[in-house]
PDB file of C-alpha atoms in Angstrom:
ATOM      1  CA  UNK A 884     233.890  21.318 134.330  1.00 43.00           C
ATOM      2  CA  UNK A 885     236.779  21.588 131.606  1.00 46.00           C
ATOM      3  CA  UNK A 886     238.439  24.833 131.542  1.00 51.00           C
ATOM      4  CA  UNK A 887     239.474  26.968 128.582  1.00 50.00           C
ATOM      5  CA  UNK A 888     241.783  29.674 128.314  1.00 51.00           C
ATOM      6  CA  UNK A 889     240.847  33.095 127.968  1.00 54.00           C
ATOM      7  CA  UNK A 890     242.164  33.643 124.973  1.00 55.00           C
ATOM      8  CA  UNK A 891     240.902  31.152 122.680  1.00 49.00           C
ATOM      9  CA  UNK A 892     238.235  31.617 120.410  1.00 52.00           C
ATOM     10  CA  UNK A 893     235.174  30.818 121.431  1.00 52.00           C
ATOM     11  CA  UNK A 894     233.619  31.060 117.753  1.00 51.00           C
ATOM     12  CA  UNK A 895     235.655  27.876 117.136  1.00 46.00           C
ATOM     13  CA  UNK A 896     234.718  25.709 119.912  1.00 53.00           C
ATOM     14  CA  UNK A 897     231.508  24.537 117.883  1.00 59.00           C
ATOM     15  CA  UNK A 898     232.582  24.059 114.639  1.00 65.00           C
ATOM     16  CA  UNK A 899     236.616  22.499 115.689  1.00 64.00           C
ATOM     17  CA  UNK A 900     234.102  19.607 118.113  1.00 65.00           C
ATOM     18  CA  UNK A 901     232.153  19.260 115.035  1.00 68.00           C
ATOM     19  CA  UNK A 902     235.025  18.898 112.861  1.00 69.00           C
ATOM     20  CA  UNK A 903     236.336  16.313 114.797  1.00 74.00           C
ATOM     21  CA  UNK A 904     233.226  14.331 115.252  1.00 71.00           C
ATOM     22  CA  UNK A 905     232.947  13.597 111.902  1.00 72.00           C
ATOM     23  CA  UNK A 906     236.651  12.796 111.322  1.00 78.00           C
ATOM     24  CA  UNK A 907     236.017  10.590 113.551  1.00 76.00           C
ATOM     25  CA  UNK A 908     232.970   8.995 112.596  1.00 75.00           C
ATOM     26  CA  UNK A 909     234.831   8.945 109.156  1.00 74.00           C
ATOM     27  CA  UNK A 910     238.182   6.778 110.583  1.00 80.00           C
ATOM     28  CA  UNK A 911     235.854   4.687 112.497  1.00 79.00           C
ATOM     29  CA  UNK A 912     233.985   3.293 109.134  1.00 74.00           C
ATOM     30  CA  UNK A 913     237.040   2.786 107.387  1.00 76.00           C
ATOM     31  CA  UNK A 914     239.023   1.144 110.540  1.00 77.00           C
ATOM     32  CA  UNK A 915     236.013  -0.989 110.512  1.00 72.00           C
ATOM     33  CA  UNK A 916     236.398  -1.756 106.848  1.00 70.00           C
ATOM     34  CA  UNK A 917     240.077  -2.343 106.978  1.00 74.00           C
ATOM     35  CA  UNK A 918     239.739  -4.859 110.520  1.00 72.00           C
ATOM     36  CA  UNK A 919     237.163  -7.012 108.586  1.00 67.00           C
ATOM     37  CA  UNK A 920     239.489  -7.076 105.651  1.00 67.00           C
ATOM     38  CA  UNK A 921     242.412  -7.911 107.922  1.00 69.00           C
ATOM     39  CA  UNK A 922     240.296 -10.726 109.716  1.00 66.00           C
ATOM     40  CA  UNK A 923     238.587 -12.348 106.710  1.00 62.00           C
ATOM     41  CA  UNK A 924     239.404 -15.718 107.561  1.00 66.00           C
ATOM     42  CA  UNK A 925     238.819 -15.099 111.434  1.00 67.00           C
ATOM     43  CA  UNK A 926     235.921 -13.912 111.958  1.00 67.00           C
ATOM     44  CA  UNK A 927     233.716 -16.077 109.170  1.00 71.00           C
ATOM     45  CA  UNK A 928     230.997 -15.077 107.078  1.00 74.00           C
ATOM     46  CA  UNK A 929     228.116 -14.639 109.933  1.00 76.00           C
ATOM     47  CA  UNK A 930     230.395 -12.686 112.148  1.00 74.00           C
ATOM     48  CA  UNK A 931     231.389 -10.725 109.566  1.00 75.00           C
ATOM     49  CA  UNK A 932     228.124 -10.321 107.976  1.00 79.00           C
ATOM     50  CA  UNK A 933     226.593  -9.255 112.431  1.00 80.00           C
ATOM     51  CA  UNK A 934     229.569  -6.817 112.894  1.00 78.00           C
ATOM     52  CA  UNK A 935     228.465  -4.738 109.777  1.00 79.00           C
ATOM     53  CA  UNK A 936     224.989  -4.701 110.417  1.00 83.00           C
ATOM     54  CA  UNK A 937     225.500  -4.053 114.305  1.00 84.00           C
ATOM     55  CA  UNK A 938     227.533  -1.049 113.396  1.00 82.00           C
ATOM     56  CA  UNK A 939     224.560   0.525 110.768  1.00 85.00           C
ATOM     57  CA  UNK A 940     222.328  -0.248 113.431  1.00 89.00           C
ATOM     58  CA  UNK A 941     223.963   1.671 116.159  1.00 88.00           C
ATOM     59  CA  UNK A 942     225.145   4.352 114.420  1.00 85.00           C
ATOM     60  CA  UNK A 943     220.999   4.476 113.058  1.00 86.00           C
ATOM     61  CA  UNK A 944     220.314   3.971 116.597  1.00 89.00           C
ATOM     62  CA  UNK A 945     222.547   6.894 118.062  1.00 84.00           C
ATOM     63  CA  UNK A 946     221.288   9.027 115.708  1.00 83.00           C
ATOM     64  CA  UNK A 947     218.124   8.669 115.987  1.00 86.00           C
ATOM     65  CA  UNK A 948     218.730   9.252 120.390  1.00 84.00           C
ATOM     66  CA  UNK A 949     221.024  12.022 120.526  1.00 81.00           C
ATOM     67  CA  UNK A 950     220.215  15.061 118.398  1.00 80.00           C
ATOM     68  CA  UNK A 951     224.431  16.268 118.874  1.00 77.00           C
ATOM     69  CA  UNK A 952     225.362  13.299 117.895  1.00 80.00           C
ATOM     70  CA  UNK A 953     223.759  13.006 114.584  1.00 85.00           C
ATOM     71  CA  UNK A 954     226.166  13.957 112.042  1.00 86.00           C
ATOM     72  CA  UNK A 955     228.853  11.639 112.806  1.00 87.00           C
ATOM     73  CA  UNK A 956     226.752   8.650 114.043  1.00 87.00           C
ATOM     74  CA  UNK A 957     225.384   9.486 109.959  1.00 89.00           C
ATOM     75  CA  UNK A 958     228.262   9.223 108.640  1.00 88.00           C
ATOM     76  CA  UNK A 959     229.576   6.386 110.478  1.00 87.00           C
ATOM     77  CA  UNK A 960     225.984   4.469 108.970  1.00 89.00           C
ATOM     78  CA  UNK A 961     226.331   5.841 105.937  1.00 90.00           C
ATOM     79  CA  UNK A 962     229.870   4.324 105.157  1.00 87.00           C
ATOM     80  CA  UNK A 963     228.356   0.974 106.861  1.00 86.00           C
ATOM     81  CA  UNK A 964     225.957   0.660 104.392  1.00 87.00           C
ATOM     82  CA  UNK A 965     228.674   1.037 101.716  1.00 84.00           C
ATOM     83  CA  UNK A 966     230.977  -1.595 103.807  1.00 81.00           C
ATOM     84  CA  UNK A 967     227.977  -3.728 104.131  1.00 83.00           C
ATOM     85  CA  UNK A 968     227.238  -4.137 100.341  1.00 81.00           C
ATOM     86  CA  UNK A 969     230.247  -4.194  99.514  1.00 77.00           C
ATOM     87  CA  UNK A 970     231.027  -7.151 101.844  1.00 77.00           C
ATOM     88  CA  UNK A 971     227.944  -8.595 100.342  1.00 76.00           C
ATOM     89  CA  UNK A 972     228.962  -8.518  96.599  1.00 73.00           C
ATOM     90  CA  UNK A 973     232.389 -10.134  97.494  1.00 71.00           C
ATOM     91  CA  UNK A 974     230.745 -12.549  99.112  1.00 73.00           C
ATOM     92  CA  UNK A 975     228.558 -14.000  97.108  1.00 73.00           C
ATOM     93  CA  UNK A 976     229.806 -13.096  93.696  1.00 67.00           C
ATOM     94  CA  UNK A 977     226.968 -11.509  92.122  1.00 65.00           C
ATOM     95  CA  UNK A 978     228.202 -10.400  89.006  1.00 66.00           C
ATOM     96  CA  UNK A 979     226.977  -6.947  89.345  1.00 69.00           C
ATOM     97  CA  UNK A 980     228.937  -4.116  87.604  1.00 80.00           C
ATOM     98  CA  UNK A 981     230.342  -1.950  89.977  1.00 84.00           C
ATOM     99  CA  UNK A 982     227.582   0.917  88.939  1.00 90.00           C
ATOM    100  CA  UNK A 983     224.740  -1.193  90.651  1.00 89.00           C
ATOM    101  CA  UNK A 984     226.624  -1.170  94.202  1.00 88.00           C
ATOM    102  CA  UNK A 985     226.927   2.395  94.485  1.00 91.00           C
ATOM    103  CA  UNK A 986     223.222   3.253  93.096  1.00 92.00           C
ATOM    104  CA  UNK A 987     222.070   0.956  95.441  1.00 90.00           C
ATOM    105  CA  UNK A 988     223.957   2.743  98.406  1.00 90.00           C
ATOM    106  CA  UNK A 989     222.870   5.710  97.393  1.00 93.00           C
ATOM    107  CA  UNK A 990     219.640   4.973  97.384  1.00 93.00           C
ATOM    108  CA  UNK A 991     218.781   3.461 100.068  1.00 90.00           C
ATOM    109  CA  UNK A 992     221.006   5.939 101.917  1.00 92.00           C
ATOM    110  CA  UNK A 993     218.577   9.021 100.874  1.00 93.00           C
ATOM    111  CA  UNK A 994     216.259   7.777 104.078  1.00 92.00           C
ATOM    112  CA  UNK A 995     219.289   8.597 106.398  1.00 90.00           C
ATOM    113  CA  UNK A 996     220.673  11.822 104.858  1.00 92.00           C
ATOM    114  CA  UNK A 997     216.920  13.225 105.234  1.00 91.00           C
ATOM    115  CA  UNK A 998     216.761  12.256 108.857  1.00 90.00           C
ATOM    116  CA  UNK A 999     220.118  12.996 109.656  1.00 89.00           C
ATOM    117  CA  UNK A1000     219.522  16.568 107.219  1.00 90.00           C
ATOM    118  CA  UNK A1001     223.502  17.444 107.741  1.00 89.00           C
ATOM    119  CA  UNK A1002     226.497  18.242 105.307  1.00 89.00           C
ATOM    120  CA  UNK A1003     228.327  15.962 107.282  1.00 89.00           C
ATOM    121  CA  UNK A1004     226.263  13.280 105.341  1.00 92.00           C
ATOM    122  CA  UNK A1005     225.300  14.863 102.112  1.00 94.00           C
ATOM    123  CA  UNK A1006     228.430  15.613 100.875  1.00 92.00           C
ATOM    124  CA  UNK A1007     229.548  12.255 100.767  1.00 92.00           C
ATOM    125  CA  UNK A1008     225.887  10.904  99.182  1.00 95.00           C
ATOM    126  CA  UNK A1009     226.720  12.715  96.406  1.00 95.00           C
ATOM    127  CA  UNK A1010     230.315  11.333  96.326  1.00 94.00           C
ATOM    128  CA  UNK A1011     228.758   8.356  96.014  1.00 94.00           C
ATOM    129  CA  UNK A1012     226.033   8.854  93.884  1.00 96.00           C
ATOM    130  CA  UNK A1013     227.988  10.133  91.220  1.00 96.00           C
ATOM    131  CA  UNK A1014     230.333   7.676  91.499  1.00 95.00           C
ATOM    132  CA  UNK A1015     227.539   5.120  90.603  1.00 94.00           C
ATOM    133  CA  UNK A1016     226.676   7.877  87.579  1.00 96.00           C
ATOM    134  CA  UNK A1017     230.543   7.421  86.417  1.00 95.00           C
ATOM    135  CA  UNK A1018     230.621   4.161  86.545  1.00 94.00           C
ATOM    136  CA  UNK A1019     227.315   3.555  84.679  1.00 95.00           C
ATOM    137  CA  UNK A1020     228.549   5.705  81.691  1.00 94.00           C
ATOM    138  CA  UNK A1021     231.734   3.518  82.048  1.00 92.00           C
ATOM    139  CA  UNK A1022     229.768   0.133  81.879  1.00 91.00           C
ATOM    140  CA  UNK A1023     227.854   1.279  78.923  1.00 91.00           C
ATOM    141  CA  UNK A1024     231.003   2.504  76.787  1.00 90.00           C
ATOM    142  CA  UNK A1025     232.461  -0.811  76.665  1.00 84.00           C
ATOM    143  CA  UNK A1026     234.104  -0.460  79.931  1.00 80.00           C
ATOM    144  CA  UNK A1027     236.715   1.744  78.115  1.00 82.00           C
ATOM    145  CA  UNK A1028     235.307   5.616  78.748  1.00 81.00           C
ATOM    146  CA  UNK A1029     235.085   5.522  75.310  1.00 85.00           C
ATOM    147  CA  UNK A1030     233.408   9.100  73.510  1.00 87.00           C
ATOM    148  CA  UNK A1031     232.637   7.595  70.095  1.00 86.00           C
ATOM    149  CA  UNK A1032     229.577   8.775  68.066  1.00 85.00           C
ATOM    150  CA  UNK A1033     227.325   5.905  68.926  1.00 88.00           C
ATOM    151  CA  UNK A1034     228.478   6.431  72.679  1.00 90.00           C
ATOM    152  CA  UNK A1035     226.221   9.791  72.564  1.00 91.00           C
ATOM    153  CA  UNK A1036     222.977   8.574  74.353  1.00 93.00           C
ATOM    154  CA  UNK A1037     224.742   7.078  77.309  1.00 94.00           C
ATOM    155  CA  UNK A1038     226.176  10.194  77.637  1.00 95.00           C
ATOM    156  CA  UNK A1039     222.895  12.219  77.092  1.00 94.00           C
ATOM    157  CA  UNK A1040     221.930  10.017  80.414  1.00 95.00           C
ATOM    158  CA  UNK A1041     224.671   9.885  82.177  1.00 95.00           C
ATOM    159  CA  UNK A1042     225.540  13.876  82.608  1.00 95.00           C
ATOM    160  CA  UNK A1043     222.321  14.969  83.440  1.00 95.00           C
ATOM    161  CA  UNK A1044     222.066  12.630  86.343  1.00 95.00           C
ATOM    162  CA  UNK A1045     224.789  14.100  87.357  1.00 96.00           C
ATOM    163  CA  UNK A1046     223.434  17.345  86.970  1.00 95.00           C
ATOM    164  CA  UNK A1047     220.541  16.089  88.672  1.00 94.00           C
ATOM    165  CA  UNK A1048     222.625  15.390  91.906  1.00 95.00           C
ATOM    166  CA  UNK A1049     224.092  18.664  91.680  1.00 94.00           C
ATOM    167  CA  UNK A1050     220.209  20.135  91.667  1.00 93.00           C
ATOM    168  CA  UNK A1051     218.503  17.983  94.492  1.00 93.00           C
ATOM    169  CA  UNK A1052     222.030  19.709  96.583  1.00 93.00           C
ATOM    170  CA  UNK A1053     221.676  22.901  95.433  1.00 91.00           C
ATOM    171  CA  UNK A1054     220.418  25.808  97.702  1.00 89.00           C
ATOM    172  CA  UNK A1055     216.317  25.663  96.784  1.00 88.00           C
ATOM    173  CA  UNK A1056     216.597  22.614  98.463  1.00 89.00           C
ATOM    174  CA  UNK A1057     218.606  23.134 101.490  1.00 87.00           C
ATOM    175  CA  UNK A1058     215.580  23.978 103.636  1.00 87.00           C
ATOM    176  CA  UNK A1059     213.332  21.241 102.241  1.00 88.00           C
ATOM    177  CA  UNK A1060     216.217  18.186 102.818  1.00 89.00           C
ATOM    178  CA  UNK A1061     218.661  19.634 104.989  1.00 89.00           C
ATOM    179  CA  UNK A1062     221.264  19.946 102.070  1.00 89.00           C
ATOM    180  CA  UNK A1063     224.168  22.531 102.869  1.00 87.00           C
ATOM    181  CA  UNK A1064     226.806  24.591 100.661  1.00 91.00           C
ATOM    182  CA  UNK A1065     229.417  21.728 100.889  1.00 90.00           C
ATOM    183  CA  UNK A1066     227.312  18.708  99.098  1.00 93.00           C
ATOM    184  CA  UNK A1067     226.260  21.337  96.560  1.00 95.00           C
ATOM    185  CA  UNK A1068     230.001  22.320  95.729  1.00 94.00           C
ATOM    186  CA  UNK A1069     231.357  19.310  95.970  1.00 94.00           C
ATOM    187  CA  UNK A1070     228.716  17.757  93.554  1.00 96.00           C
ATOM    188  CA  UNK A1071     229.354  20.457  91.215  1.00 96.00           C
ATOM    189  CA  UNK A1072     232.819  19.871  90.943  1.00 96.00           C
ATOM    190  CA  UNK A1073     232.450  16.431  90.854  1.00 96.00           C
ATOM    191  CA  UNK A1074     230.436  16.912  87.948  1.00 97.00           C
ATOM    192  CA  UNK A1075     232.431  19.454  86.453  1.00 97.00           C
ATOM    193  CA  UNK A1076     235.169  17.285  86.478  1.00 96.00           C
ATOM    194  CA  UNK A1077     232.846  14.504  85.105  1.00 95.00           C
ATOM    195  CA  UNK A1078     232.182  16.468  81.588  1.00 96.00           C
ATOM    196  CA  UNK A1079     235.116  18.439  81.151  1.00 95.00           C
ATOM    197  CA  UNK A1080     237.343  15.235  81.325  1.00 95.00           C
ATOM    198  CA  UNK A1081     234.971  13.492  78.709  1.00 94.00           C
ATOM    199  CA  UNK A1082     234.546  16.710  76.416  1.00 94.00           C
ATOM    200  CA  UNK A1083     238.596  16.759  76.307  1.00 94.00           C
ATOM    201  CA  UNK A1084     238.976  13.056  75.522  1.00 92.00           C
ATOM    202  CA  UNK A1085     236.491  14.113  72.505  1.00 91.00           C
ATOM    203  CA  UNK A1086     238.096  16.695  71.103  1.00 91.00           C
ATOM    204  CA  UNK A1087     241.377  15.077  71.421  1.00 88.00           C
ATOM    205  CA  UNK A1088     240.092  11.817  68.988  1.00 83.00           C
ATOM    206  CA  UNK A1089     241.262  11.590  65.480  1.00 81.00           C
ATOM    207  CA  UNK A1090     238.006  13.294  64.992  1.00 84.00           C
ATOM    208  CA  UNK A1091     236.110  16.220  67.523  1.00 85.00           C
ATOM    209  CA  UNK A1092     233.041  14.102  68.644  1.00 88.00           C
ATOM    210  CA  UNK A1093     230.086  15.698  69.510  1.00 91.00           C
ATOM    211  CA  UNK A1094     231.011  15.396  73.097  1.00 93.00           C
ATOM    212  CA  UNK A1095     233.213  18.674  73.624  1.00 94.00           C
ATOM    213  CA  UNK A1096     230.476  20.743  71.942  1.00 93.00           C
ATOM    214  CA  UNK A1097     227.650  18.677  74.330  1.00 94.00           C
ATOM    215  CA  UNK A1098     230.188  19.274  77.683  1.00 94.00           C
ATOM    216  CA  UNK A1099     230.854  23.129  76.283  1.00 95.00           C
ATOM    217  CA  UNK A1100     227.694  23.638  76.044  1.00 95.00           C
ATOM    218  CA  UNK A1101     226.329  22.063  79.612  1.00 95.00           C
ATOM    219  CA  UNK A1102     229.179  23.966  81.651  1.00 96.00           C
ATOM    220  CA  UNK A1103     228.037  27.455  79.169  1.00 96.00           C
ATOM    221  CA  UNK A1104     224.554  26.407  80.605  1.00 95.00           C
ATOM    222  CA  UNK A1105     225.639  25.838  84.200  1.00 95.00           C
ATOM    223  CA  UNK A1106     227.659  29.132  84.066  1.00 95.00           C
ATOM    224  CA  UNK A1107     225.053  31.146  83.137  1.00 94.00           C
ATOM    225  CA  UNK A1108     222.633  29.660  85.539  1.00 93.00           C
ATOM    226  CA  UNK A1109     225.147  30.310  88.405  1.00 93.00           C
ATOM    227  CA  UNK A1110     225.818  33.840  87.674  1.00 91.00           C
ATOM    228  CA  UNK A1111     221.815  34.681  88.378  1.00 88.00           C
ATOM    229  CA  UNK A1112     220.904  36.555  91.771  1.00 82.00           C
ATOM    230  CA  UNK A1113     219.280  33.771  93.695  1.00 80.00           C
ATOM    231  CA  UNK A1114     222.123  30.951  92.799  1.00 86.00           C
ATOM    232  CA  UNK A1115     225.080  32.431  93.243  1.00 90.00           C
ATOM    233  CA  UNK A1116     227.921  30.473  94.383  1.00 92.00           C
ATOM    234  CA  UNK A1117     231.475  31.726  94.690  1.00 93.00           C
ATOM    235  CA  UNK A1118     232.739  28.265  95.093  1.00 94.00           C
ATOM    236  CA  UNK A1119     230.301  26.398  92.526  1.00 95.00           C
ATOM    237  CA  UNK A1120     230.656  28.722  90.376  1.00 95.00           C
ATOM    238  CA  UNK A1121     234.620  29.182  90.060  1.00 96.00           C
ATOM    239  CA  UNK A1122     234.555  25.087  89.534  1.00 96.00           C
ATOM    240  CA  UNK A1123     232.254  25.719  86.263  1.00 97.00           C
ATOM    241  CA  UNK A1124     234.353  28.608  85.162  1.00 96.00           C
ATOM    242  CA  UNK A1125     237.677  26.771  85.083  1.00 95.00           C
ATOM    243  CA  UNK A1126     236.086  23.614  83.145  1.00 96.00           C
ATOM    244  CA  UNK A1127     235.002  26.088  80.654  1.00 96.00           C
ATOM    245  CA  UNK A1128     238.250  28.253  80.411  1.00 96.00           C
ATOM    246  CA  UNK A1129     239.852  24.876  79.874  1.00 96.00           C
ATOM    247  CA  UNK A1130     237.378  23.222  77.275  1.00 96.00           C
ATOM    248  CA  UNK A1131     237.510  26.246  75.334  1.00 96.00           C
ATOM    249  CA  UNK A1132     241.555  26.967  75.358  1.00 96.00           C
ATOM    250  CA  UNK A1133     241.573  23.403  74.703  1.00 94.00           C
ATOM    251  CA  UNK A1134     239.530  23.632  71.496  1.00 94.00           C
ATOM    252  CA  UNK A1135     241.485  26.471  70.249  1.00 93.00           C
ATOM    253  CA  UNK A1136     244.573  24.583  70.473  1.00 91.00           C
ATOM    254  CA  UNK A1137     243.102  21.666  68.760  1.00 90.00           C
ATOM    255  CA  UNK A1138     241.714  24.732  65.929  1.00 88.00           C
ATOM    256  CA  UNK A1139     245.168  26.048  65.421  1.00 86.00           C
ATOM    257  CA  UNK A1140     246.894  22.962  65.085  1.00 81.00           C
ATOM    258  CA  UNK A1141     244.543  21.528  62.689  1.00 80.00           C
ATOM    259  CA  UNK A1142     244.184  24.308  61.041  1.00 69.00           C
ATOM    260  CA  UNK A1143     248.313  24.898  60.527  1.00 61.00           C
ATOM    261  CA  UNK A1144     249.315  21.443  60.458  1.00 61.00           C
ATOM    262  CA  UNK A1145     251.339  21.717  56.925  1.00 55.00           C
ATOM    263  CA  UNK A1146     253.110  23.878  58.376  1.00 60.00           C
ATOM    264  CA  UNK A1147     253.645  27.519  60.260  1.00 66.00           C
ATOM    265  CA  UNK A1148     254.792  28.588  63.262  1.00 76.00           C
ATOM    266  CA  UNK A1149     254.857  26.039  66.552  1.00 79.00           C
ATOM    267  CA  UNK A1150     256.111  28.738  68.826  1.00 84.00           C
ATOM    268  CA  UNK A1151     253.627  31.472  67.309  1.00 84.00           C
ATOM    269  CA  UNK A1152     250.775  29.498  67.927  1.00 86.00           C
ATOM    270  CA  UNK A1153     252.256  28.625  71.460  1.00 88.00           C
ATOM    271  CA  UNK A1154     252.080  31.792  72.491  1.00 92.00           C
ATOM    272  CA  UNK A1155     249.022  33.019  71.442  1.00 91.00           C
ATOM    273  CA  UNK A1156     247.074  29.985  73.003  1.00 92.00           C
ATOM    274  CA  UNK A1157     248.686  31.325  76.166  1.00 93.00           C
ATOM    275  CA  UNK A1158     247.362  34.803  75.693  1.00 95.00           C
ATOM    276  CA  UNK A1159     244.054  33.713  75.340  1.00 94.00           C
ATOM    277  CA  UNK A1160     244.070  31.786  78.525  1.00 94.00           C
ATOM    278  CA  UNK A1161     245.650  34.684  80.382  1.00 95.00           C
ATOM    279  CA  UNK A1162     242.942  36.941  79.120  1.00 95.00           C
ATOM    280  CA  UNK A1163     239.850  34.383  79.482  1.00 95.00           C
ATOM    281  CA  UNK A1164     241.326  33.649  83.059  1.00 94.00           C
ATOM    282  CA  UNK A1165     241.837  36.988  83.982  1.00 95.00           C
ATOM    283  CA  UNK A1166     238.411  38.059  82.970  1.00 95.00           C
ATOM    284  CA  UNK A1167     236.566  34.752  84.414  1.00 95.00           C
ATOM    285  CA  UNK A1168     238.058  36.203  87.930  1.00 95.00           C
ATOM    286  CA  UNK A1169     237.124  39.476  87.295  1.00 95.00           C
ATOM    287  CA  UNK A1170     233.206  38.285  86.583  1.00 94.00           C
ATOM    288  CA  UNK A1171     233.251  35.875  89.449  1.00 94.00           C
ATOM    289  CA  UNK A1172     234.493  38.912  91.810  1.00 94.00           C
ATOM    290  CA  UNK A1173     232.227  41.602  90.721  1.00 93.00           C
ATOM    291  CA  UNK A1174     229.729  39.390  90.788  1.00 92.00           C
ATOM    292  CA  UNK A1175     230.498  38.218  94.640  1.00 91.00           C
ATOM    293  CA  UNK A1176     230.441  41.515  95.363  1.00 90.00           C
ATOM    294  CA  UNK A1177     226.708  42.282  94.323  1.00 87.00           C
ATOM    295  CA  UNK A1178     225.864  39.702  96.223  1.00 80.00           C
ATOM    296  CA  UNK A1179     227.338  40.036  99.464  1.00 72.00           C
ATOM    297  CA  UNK A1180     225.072  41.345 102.034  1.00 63.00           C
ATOM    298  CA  UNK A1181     224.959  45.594 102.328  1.00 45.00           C
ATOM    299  CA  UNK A1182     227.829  46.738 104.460  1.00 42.00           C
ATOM    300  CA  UNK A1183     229.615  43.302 104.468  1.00 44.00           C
ATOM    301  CA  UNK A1184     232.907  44.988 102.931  1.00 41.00           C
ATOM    302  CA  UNK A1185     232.527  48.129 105.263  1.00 35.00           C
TER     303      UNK A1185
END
């Protein structure tokens, strides 16, 4: 039997072998990726075309045998799949947007993340589903991530998708599909990111569109929902916090500016839109602490 020494930590046997089972799994699907790409005229289309499928098969099939092994062998499917269509668009030429390949993926990956019910395979679902969200938006704006008026509707589509992703993660639903905290943070900020970058681009256009107030607005939303008892999340909702700081110190910028531009003081201004992000930073940390500390179990901080 292997021996350890009797020093190291035993706490972080488990978690290090777990760690690097799915960094593994992970370098295996994209050494797969990158071999086929590096033998495209080698191998031929029906070699190509077995190897992909024999690797979501095993993985499926190791998965589905050895309970320790799950995770990984997950993960390793789950970018298969991706590898798999992908191989399948460039193939045969399609003409599908971009959008369609990861919504597809997604999908038809939901089967596997509910068998496999890990983090190790939810986290990057939701990578890819809302990458098939951003790219849909992106299709439907003239391929330009445009935030004109008439762009609105995509928009009032598009984000709450996204927020949708970020709910079938969230904790309610860790029990039911085997969700954990990673998939839900990293959908959040995902989606954080997703708004706040359109909501600037708005208020940044010759004219404020009605996408910073719509983005201001969901993250507000999102804030408020975070900072309740039962959905707490330090992580989650520190993401939310800084995309609101920044939508709102970027809209008083855009205020004073517009508001000055004949003529007044450039420095003056400066400076006071860099008090008001010390102060709405300073008391956005001291909200997110006090409220980590009400909910952290009794006797945690003893």
């Amino acid at each position: 039997m292997p021996q350890t020494h009797p020093d190291a930590p035993v706490a972080l046997d488990a978690p290090a072998l777990r760690g690097l089972a799915a960094a593994s799994a992970g370098l295996t699907g994209f050494g797969l990726v990158l071999w086929i790409a590096a033998n495209w005229d080698a191998l031929g289309r029906t070699g190509q075309f077995t190897l992909l499928q024999a690797a979501v098969l095993g993985a499926c099939a190791l998965a589905w045998r050895l309970r320790a092994a799950r995770p990984p062998a997950g993960l390793l499917a789950l970018l298969g799949i991706g590898g798999l269509f992908a191989y399948f668009g460039q193939t045969y030429q399609t003409g599908a947007d971009a959008w369609q390949l990861f919504a597809l993926w997604a999908v038809l990956a939901v089967p596997l993340a509910l068998g496999v019910r890990s983090d190790v395979v939810w986290a990057p679902w939701g990578l890819v589903a809302l990458t098939g969200v951003a790219l849909w938006v992106q299709a439907h704006t003239g391929h330009r991530w445009r935030t004109e008026p008439r762009d609105l509707p995509v928009y009032l589509i598009g984000w709450p998708l996204a927020a949708g992703v970020c709910v079938l993660t969230s904790p309610p639903f860790h029990a039911r599909l085997g969700t954990g905290p990673w998939a839900f943070r990293g959908s959040v900020t995902l989606t954080v990111v997703m708004v706040s970058a359109a909501a600037l681009w708005g208020l940044f256009d010759r004219t404020v569109s009605p996408h910073y107030l719509l983005g201001l607005g969901l993250l507000a939303g999102a804030a408020a929902l975070l900072c309740q008892p039962g959905r707490f999340d330090v992580f989650a909702l520190s993401a939310v916090a800084l995309g609101l700081d920044t939508l709102l110190v970027a809209g008083l910028a855009r205020l004073l500016f517009d508001w000055e531009r004949g003529g007044g003081d450039p420095i003056g201004r400066l400076l006071l839109i860099g008090v008001c992000a010390a102060g709405l930073l300073a008391y956005s940390v001291s909200l997110i602490l006090r409220l980590a500390r009400r909910s952290a179990p009794a006797g945690a901080s003893a």
